[in-house]
Structure formats: C-alpha cells, structure tokens
mmCIF file of C-alpha atoms and ligand atoms in Angstrom:
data_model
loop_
_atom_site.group_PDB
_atom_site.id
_atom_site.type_symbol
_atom_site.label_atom_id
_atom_site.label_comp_id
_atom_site.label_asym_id
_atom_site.label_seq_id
_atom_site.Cartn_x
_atom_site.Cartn_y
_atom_site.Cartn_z
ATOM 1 C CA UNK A 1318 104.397 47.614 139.217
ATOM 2 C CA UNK A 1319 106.181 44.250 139.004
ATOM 3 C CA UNK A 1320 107.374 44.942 135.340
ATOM 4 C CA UNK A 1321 108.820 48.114 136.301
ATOM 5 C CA UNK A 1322 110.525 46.784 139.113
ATOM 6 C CA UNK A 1323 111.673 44.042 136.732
ATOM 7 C CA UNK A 1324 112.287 46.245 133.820
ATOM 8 C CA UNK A 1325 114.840 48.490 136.235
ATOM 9 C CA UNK A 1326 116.481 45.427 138.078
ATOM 10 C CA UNK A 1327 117.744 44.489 134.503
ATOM 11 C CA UNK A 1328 118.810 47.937 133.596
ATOM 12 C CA UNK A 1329 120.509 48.024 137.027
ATOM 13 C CA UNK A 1330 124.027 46.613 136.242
ATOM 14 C CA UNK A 1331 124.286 48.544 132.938
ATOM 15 C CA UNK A 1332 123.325 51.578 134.965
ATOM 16 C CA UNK A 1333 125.964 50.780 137.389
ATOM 17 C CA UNK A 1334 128.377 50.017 134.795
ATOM 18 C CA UNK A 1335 128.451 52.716 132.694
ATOM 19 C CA UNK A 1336 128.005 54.620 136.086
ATOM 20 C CA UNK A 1337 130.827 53.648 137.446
ATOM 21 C CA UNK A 1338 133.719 53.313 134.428
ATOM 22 C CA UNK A 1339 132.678 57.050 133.968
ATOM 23 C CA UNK A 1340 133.257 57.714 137.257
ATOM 24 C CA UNK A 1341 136.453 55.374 136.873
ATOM 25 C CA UNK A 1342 137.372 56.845 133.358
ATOM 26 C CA UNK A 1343 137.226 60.205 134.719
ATOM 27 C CA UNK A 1344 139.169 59.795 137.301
ATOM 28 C CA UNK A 1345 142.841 61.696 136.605
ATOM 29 C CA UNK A 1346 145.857 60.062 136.310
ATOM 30 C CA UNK A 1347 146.961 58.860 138.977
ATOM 31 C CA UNK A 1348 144.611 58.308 141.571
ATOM 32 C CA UNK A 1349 146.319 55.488 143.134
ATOM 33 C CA UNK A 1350 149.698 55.311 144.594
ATOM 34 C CA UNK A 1351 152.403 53.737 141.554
ATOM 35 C CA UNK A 1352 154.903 51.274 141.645
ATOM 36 C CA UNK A 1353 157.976 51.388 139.817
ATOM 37 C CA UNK A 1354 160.324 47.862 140.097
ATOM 38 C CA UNK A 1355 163.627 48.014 140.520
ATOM 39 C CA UNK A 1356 165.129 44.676 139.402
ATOM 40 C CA UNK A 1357 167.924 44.206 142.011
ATOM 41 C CA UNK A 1358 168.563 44.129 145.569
ATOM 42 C CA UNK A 1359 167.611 47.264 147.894
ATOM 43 C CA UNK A 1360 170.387 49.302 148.859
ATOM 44 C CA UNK A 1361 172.039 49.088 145.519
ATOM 45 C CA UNK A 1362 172.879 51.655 143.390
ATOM 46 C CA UNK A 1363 169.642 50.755 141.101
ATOM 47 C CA UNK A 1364 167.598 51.065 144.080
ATOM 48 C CA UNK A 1365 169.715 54.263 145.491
ATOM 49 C CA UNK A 1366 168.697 56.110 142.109
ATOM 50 C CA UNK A 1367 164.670 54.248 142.290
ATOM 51 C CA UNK A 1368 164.274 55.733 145.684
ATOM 52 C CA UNK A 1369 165.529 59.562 144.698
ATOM 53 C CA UNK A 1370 163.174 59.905 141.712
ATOM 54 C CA UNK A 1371 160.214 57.675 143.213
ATOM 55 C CA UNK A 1372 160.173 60.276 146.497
ATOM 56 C CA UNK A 1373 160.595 63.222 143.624
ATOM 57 C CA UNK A 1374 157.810 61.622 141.085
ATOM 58 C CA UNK A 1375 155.687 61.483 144.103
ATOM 59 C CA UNK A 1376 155.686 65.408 145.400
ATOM 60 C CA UNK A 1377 154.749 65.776 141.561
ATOM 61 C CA UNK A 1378 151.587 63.839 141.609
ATOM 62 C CA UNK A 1379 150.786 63.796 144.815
ATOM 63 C CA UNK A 1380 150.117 59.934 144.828
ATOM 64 C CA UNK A 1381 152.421 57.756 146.534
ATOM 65 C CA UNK A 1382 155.516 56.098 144.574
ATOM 66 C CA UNK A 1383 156.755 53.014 146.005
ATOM 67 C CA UNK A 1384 159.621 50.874 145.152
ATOM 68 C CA UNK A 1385 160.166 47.257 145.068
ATOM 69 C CA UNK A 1386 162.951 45.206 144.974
ATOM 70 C CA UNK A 1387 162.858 42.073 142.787
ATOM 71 C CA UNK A 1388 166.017 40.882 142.071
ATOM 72 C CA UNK A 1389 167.599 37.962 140.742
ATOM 73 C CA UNK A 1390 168.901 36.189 137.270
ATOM 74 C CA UNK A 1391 170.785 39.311 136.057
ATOM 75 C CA UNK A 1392 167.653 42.093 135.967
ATOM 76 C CA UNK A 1393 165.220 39.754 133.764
ATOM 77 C CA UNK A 1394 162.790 38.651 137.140
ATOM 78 C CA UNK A 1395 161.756 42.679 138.081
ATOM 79 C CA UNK A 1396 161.910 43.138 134.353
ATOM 80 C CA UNK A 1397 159.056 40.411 133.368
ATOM 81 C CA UNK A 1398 157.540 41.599 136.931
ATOM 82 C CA UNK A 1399 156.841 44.497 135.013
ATOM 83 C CA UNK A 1400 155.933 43.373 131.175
ATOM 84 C CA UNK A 1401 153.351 41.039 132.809
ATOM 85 C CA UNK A 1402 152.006 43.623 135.164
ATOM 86 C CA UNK A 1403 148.138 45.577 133.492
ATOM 87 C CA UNK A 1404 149.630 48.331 131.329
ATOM 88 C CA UNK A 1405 147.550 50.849 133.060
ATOM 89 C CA UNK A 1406 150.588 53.171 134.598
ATOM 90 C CA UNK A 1407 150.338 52.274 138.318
ATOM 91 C CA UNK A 1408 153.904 49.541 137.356
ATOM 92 C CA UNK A 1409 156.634 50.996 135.949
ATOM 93 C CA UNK A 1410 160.255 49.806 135.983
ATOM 94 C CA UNK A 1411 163.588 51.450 136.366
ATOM 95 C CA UNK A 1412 166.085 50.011 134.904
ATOM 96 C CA UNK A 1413 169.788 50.370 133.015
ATOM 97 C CA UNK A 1414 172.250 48.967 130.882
ATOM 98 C CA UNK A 1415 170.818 45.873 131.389
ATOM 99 C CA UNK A 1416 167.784 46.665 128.640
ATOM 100 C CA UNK A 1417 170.115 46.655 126.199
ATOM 101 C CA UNK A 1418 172.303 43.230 126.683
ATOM 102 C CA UNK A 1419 169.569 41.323 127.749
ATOM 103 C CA UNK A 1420 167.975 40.892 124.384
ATOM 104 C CA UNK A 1421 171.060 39.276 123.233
ATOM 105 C CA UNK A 1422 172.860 37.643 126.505
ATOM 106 C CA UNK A 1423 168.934 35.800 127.540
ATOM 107 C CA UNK A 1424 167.344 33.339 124.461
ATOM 108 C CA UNK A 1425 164.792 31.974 126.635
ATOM 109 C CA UNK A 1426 162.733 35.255 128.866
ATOM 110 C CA UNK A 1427 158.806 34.604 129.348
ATOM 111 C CA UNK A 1428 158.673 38.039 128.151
ATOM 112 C CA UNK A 1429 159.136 40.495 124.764
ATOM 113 C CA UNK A 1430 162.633 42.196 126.061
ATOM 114 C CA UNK A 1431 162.998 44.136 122.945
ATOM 115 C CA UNK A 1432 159.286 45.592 122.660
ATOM 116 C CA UNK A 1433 157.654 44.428 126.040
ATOM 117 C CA UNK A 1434 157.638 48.314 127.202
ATOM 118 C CA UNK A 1435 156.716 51.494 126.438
ATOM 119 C CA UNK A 1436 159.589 53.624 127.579
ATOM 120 C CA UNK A 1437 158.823 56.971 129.681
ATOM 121 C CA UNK A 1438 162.100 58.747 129.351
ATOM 122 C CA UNK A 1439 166.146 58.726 130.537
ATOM 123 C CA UNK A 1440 167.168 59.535 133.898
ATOM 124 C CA UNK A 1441 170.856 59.784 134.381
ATOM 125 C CA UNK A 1442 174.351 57.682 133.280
ATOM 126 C CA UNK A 1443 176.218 56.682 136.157
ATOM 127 C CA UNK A 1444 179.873 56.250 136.487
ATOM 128 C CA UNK A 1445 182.015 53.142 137.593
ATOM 129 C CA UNK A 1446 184.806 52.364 140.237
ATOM 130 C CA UNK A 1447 186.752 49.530 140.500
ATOM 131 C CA UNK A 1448 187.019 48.851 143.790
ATOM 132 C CA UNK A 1449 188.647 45.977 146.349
ATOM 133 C CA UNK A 1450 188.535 44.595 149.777
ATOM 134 C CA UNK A 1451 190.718 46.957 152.335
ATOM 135 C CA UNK A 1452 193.528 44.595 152.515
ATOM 136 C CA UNK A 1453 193.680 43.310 148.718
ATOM 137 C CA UNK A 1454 197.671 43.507 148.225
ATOM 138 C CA UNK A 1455 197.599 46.013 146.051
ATOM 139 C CA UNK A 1456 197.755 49.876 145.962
ATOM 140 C CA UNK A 1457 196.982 51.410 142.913
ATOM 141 C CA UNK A 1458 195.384 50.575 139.558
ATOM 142 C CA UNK A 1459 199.165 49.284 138.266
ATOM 143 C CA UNK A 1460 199.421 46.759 141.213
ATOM 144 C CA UNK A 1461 196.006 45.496 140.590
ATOM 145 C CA UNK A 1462 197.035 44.693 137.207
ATOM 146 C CA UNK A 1463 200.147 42.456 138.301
ATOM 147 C CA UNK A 1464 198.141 40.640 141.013
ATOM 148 C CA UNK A 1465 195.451 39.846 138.697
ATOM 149 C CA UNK A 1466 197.666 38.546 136.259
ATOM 150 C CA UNK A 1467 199.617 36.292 138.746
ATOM 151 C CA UNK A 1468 196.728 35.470 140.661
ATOM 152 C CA UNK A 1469 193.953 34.817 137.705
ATOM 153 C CA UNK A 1470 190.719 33.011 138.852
ATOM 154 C CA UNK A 1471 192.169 32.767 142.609
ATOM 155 C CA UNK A 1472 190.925 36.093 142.453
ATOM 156 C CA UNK A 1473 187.501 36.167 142.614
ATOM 157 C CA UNK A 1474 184.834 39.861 141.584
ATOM 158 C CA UNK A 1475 181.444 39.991 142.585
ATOM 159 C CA UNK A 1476 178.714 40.909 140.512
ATOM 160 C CA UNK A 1477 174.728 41.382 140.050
ATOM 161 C CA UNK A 1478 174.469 38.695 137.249
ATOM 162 C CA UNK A 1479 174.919 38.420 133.709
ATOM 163 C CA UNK A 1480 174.295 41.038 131.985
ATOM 164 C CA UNK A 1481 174.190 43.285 134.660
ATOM 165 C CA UNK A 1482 176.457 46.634 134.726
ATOM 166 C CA UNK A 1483 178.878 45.089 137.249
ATOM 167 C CA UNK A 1484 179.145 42.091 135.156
ATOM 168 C CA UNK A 1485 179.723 43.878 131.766
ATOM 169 C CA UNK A 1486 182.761 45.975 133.450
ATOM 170 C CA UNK A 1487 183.991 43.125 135.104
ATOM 171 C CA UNK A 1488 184.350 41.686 131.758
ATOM 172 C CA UNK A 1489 185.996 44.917 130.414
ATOM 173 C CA UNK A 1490 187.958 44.987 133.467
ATOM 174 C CA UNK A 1491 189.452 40.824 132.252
ATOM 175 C CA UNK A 1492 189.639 41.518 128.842
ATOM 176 C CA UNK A 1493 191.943 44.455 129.780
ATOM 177 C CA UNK A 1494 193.876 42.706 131.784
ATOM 178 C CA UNK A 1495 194.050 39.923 129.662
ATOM 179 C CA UNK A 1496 193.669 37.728 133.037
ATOM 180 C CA UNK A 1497 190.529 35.275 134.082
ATOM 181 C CA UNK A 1498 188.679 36.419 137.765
ATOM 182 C CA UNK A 1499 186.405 33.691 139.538
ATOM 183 C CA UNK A 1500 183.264 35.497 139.224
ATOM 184 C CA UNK A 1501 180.810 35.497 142.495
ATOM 185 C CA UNK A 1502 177.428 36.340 141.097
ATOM 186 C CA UNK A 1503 174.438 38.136 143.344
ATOM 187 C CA UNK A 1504 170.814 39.490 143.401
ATOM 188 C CA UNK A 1505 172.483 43.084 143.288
ATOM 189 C CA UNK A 1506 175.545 44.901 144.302
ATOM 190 C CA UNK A 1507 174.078 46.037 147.385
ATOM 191 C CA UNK A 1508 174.644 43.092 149.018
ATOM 192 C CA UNK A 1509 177.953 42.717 147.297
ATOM 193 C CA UNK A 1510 179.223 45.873 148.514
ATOM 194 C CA UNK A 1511 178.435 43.835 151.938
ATOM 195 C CA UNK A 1512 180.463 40.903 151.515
ATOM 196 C CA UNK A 1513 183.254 43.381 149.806
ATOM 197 C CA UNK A 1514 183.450 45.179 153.280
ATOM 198 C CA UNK A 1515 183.822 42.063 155.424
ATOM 199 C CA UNK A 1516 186.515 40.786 152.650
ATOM 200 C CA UNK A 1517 184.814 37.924 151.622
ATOM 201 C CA UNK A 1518 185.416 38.643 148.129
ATOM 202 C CA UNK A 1519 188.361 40.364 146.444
ATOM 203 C CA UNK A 1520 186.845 43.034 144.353
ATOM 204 C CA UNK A 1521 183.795 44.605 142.353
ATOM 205 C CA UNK A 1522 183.223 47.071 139.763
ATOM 206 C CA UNK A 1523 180.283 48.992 140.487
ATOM 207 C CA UNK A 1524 178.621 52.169 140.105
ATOM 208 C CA UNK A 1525 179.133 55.633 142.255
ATOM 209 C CA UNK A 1526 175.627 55.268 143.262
ATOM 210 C CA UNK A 1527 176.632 52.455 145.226
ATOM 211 C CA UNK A 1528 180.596 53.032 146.182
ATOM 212 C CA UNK A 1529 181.054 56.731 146.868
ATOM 213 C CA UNK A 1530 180.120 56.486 150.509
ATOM 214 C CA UNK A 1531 182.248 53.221 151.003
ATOM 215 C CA UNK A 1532 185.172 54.861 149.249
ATOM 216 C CA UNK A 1533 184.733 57.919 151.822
ATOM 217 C CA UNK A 1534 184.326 56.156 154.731
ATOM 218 C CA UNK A 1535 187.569 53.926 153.919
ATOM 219 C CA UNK A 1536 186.044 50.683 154.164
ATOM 220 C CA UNK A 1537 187.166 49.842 150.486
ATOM 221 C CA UNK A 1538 190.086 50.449 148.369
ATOM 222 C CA UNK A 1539 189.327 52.304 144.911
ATOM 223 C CA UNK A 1540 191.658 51.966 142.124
ATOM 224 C CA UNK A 1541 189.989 53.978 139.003
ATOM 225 C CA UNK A 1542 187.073 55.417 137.944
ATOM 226 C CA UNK A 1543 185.824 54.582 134.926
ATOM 227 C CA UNK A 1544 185.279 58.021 133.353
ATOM 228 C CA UNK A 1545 187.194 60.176 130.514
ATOM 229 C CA UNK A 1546 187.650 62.972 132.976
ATOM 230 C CA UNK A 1547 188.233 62.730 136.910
ATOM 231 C CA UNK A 1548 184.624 63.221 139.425
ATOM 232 C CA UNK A 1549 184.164 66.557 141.344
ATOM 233 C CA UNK A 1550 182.537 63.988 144.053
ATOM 234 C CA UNK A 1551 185.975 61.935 143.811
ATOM 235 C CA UNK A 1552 188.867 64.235 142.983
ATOM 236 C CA UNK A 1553 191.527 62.038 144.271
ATOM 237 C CA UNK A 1554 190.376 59.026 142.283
ATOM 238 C CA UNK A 1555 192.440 58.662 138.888
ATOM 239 C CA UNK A 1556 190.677 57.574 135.356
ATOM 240 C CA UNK A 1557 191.326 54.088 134.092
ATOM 241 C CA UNK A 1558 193.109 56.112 131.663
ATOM 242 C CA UNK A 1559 195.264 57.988 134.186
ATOM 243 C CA UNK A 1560 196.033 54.918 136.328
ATOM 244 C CA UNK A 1561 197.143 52.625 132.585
ATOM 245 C CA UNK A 1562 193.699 51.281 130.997
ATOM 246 C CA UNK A 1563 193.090 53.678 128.714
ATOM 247 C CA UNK A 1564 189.621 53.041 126.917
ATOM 248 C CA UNK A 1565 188.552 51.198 129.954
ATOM 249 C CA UNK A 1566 185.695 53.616 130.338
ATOM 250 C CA UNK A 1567 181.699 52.720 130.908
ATOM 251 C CA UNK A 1568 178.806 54.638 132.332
ATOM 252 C CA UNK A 1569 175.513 53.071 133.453
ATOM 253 C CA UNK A 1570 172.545 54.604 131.416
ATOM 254 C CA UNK A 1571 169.340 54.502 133.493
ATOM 255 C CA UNK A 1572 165.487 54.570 131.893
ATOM 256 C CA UNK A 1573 162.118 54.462 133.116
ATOM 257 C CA UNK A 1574 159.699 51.705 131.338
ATOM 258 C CA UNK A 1575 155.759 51.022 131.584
ATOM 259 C CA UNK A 1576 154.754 48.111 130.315
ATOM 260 C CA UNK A 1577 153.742 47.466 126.543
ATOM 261 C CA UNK A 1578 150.446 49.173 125.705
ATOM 262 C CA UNK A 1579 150.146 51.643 128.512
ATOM 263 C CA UNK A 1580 148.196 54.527 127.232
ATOM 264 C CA UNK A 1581 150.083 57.452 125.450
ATOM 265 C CA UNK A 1582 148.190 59.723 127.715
ATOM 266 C CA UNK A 1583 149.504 58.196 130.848
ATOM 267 C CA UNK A 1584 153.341 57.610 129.357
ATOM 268 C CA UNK A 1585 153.071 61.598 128.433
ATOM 269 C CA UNK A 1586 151.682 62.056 132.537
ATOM 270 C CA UNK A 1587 154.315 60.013 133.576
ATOM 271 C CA UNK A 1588 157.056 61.839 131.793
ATOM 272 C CA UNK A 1589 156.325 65.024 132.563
ATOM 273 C CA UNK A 1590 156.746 64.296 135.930
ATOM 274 C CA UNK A 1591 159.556 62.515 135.592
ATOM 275 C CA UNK A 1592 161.321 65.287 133.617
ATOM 276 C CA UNK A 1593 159.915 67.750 136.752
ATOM 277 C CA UNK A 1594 161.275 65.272 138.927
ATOM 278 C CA UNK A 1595 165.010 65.713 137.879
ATOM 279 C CA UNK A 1596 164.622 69.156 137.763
ATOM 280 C CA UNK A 1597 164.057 69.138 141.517
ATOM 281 C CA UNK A 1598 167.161 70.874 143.578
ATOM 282 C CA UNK A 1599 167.273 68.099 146.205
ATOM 283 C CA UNK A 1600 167.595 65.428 143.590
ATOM 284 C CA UNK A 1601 170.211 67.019 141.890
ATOM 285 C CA UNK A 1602 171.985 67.904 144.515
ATOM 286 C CA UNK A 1603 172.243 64.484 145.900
ATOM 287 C CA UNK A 1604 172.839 62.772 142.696
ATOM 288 C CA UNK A 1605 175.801 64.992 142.108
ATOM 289 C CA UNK A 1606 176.488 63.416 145.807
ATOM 290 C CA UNK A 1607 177.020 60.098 144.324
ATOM 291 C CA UNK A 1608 178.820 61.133 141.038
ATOM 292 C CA UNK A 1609 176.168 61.263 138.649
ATOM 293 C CA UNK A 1610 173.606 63.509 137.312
ATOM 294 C CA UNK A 1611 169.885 63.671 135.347
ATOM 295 C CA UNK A 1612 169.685 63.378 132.152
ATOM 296 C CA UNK A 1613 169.300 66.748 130.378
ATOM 297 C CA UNK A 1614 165.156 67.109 129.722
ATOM 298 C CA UNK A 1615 164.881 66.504 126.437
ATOM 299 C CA UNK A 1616 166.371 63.212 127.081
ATOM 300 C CA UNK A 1617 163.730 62.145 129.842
ATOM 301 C CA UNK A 1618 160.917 61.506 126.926
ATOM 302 C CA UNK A 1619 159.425 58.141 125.451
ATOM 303 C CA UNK A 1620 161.136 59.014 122.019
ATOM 304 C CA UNK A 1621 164.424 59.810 123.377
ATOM 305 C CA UNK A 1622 164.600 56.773 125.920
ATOM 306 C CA UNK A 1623 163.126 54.567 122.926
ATOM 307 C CA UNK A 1624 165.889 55.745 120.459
ATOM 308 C CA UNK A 1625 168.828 55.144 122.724
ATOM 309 C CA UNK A 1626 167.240 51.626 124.252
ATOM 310 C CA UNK A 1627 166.918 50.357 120.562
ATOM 311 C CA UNK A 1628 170.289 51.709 119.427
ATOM 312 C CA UNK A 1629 172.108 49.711 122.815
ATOM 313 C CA UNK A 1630 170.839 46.789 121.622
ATOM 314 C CA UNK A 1631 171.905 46.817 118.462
ATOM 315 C CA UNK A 1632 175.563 48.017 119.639
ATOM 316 C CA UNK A 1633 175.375 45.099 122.282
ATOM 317 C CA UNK A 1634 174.134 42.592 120.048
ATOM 318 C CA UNK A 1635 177.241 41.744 117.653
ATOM 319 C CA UNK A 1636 179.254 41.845 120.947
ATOM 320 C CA UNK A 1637 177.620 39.124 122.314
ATOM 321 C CA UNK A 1638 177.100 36.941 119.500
ATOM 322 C CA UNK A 1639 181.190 37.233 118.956
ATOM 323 C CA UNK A 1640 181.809 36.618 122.562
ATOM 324 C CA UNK A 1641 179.223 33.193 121.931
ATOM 325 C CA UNK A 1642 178.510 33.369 126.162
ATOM 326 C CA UNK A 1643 174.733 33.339 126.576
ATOM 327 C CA UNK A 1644 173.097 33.562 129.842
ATOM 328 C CA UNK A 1645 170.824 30.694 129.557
HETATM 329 C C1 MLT B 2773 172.318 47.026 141.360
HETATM 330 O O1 MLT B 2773 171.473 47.899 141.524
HETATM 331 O O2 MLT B 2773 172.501 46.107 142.130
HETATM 332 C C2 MLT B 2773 173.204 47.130 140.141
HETATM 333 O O3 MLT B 2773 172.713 47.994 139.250
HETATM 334 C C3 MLT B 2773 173.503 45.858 139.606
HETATM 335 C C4 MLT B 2773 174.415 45.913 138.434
HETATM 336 O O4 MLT B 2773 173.917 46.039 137.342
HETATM 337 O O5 MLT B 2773 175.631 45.805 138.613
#
C-alpha cells in the first residue's frame, strides 16, 4: 500500500506535467488577450493607426488586443520592449519607418534591430504635412521658405526623436530649404501636436494620422503635403511639389513585428488576421479619414513585410553613414 502510494506520488508531477502542457499545447492560438507596443506617445498617429487594427485584430480572434504606449529615445524603448518580450505571440509591435533607420542612426541598442523580429505583415504608408503654429508669419509653402531662411535655428520643429518619421522629414524639410531649425525633440508627436496648438513651438512635420483633424478644425496652419498627387481627405492642401519643393515627398510605411523566434504557426495566425483586419469596412473607411489606406493583402504577409524592412535598411544605411549624425 505504502509503495503504491509512493510509487504514484513520484509519477504525480510528470502526470501533471505532461497533463497539463497538453492541455496548454492544445490550446488554440490565442487564448489570451495580445499586446501589440506601440513605441510612442498615445494619441499619436502611431498609436491612432495601433488602436484601428488592434480593435479590428480583436473582432477576428475574439481575444482582446490591447495597446501600449512606450515611448521615448526615437522608437528603440517599445521596440526592445518587444525583442525582449517571450516570442510566444501574445507581444507584438507596430511600428514604421523607424525599423529601417534605426539600424544605422543607433550603434549601441540592447537589442538585434536588424533580425530581433519576425515580421507579420504591412499595414498601410501614411502621408506627411508640414504644418505650423496658427500665427507663424507665414501663409503658404513659399513664405515658409523665406522665414526659414531668415530666421534659421530661431525657428524651432518638433519632433518624436531621431530617427523617427517626423525627424527624417524635418531633415528633408532643412536640407530643402537649405536653412538650420532648432529641433525640439519628444516621446511622440501626439504630444507635439499639443504644444503646436498652444504655439509653443513653430512647426512639425507629421503624418495625416495625426494632423488631419487639427488641419480641419483650424487650430494649425498646413503648408504642403508631402505626396506626388493631392489627398481626397485634403483637397485644398497643395503637394510640396505644387507649393515649390518638388521631390520633397515621404510616406510613413507601417509593419507589424513579433519578436524573434515566435512560431511560424502563430506569425501565419497572426497574419491572417491582420490581412482580415484591413479588409474590414470600418477600418478602411476611417483610415481613408485620416489620408491613408491598408496595404493591399498580399503586402500584409511575413515575406512581404520582411522584404521591404530589409530593403529600407539598406536604402537608409548609406544615407546615414554620409550624413556621419548617429543617435548615440
Ligand atoms: C508618433 O506616433 O508619435 C510618430 O509616429 C512619431 C514619428 O515618427 O514622428
């Protein structure tokens, strides 16, 4: 009697073990609500384009998606949130242009920013506005030209860190003009747009995500957008081209990440709900809101999102190492 009792307290845990990962194992993907980071500030227009496809990804799979903000140091702090996270699906990260400076602009990450994910697929590629304060002395894209070259680094732009999209056109935007800006660096352009509003700094170049509402409500000037052709959600708003910076143009490309390792069949899960996701009327309808649309499906797959990551990088890369500014 006491040897059984002996013999099936040892066998116990093993029993429970392999009870329980098959319970565990069988489990579907997901059974847990998911995470995706977005690496700035809420209520930017990272965090505006998060929020749309988390609340879509979640009818899908009928788990809970839920964002969170971690901003800071250009992207990079959401982005190592995420390579450091257990590559078991439940942490994903949305993210944009930013994947493919970073490698180049940031020498010293605590994580792998050229392989530390396994990307899920595209999402959309957002246009740009250069926009001011209300009562910046200037009126059109012309004007804004003049002052900046009279005024230089009086003039200050905010931005969401190097690196980040805002930064990158701000540079675009200084090289074009030939003419040095102060630059006023924060965790995103959400709270930029803030600051912007209550003129406490001059002017920002930031994606339709984030500006189209401002620009309709009048509480900032807009000068350009920075598209080859004009926006059906912006008619009124000239090209950079139009308004005299021709080849001024940029779009942000956006792309969902798991980290490193994640399990092809979870990556595959994910992306077919993704690629469901920006299918879905109401997303579309509200993305084409705010300027921007979804990537066309075949685009929203690990292999397509891979290809184009990899190939910005290498297109970034002998930019910065010309330019010789580093982030760190
Ligand atoms: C944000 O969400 O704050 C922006 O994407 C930041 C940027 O890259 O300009």
């Amino acid at each position: 009697m006491l040897r059984r009792s002996l013999v099936a307290a040892l066998a116990l845990p093993a029993l429970l073990a392999t009870g329980l990962s098959s319970a565990v194992a069988q489990a579907p993907f997901p059974n847990r609500s998911i995470t995706i980071v977005v690496p700035f500030a809420a209520g930017g227009p990272t965090d505006t384009v998060t929020r749309l496809v988390a609340e879509a990804m979640g009818r899908d799979l009928g788990q809970a998606v839920v964002v969170e903000n971690v901003g800071g140091a250009g992207g990079t702090l959401g982005a190592a949130r995420v390579a450091q996270a257990r590559p078991d699906g439940y942490t994903l990260l949305l993210h944009h242009i930013g994947m493919g400076t970073t490698p180049s602009l940031y020498r010293r990450l605590s994580y792998d920013a050229v392989a530390g994910f396994d990307p899920i697929g595209m999402v959309t590629e957002v246009p740009m506005t250069i926009i001011a304060r209300k009562d910046l002395p200037a009126n059109n894209l012309a004007e804004l030209v003049a002052l900046v070259r009279k005024e230089r680094d009086k003039l200050n732009y905010a931005n969401a860190g190097i690196g980040a999209a805002s930064h990158l056109c701000g540079l675009l935007l200084q090289t074009a003009v030939d003419a040095p800006m102060t630059t006023v660096p924060y965790r995103g352009t959400g709270p930029a747009m803030t600051d912007l509003i209550g003129g406490k700094v001059d002017l920002m170049c930031d994606q339709t995500t984030n500006t189209t509402e401002q620009i309709r409500a009048g509480s900032v000037k807009v000068f350009a957008v920075t598209t080859p052709q004009r926006l059906a959600s912006m008619p009124d708003v000239p090209t950079t081209a139009e308004a005299g910076l021709p080849g001024m143009e940029v779009t942000v490309w956006h792309a969902l990440y798991a980290p490193k390792g994640t399990p092809a069949e979870v990556v595959n899960r994910l992306s077919a709900s993704l690629q469901t996701a920006l299918r879905e009327p109401r997303l579309v309808a509200r993305f084409a809101d705010l300027g921007t649309a979804p990537v066309a499906q075949d685009r929203a797959t690990p292999a397509a999102a891979r290809a184009f990551w990899q190939a910005d990088i290498a297109k970034w890369r002998p930019v910065i190492e010309a330019a010789g500014q580093y982030a760190d």
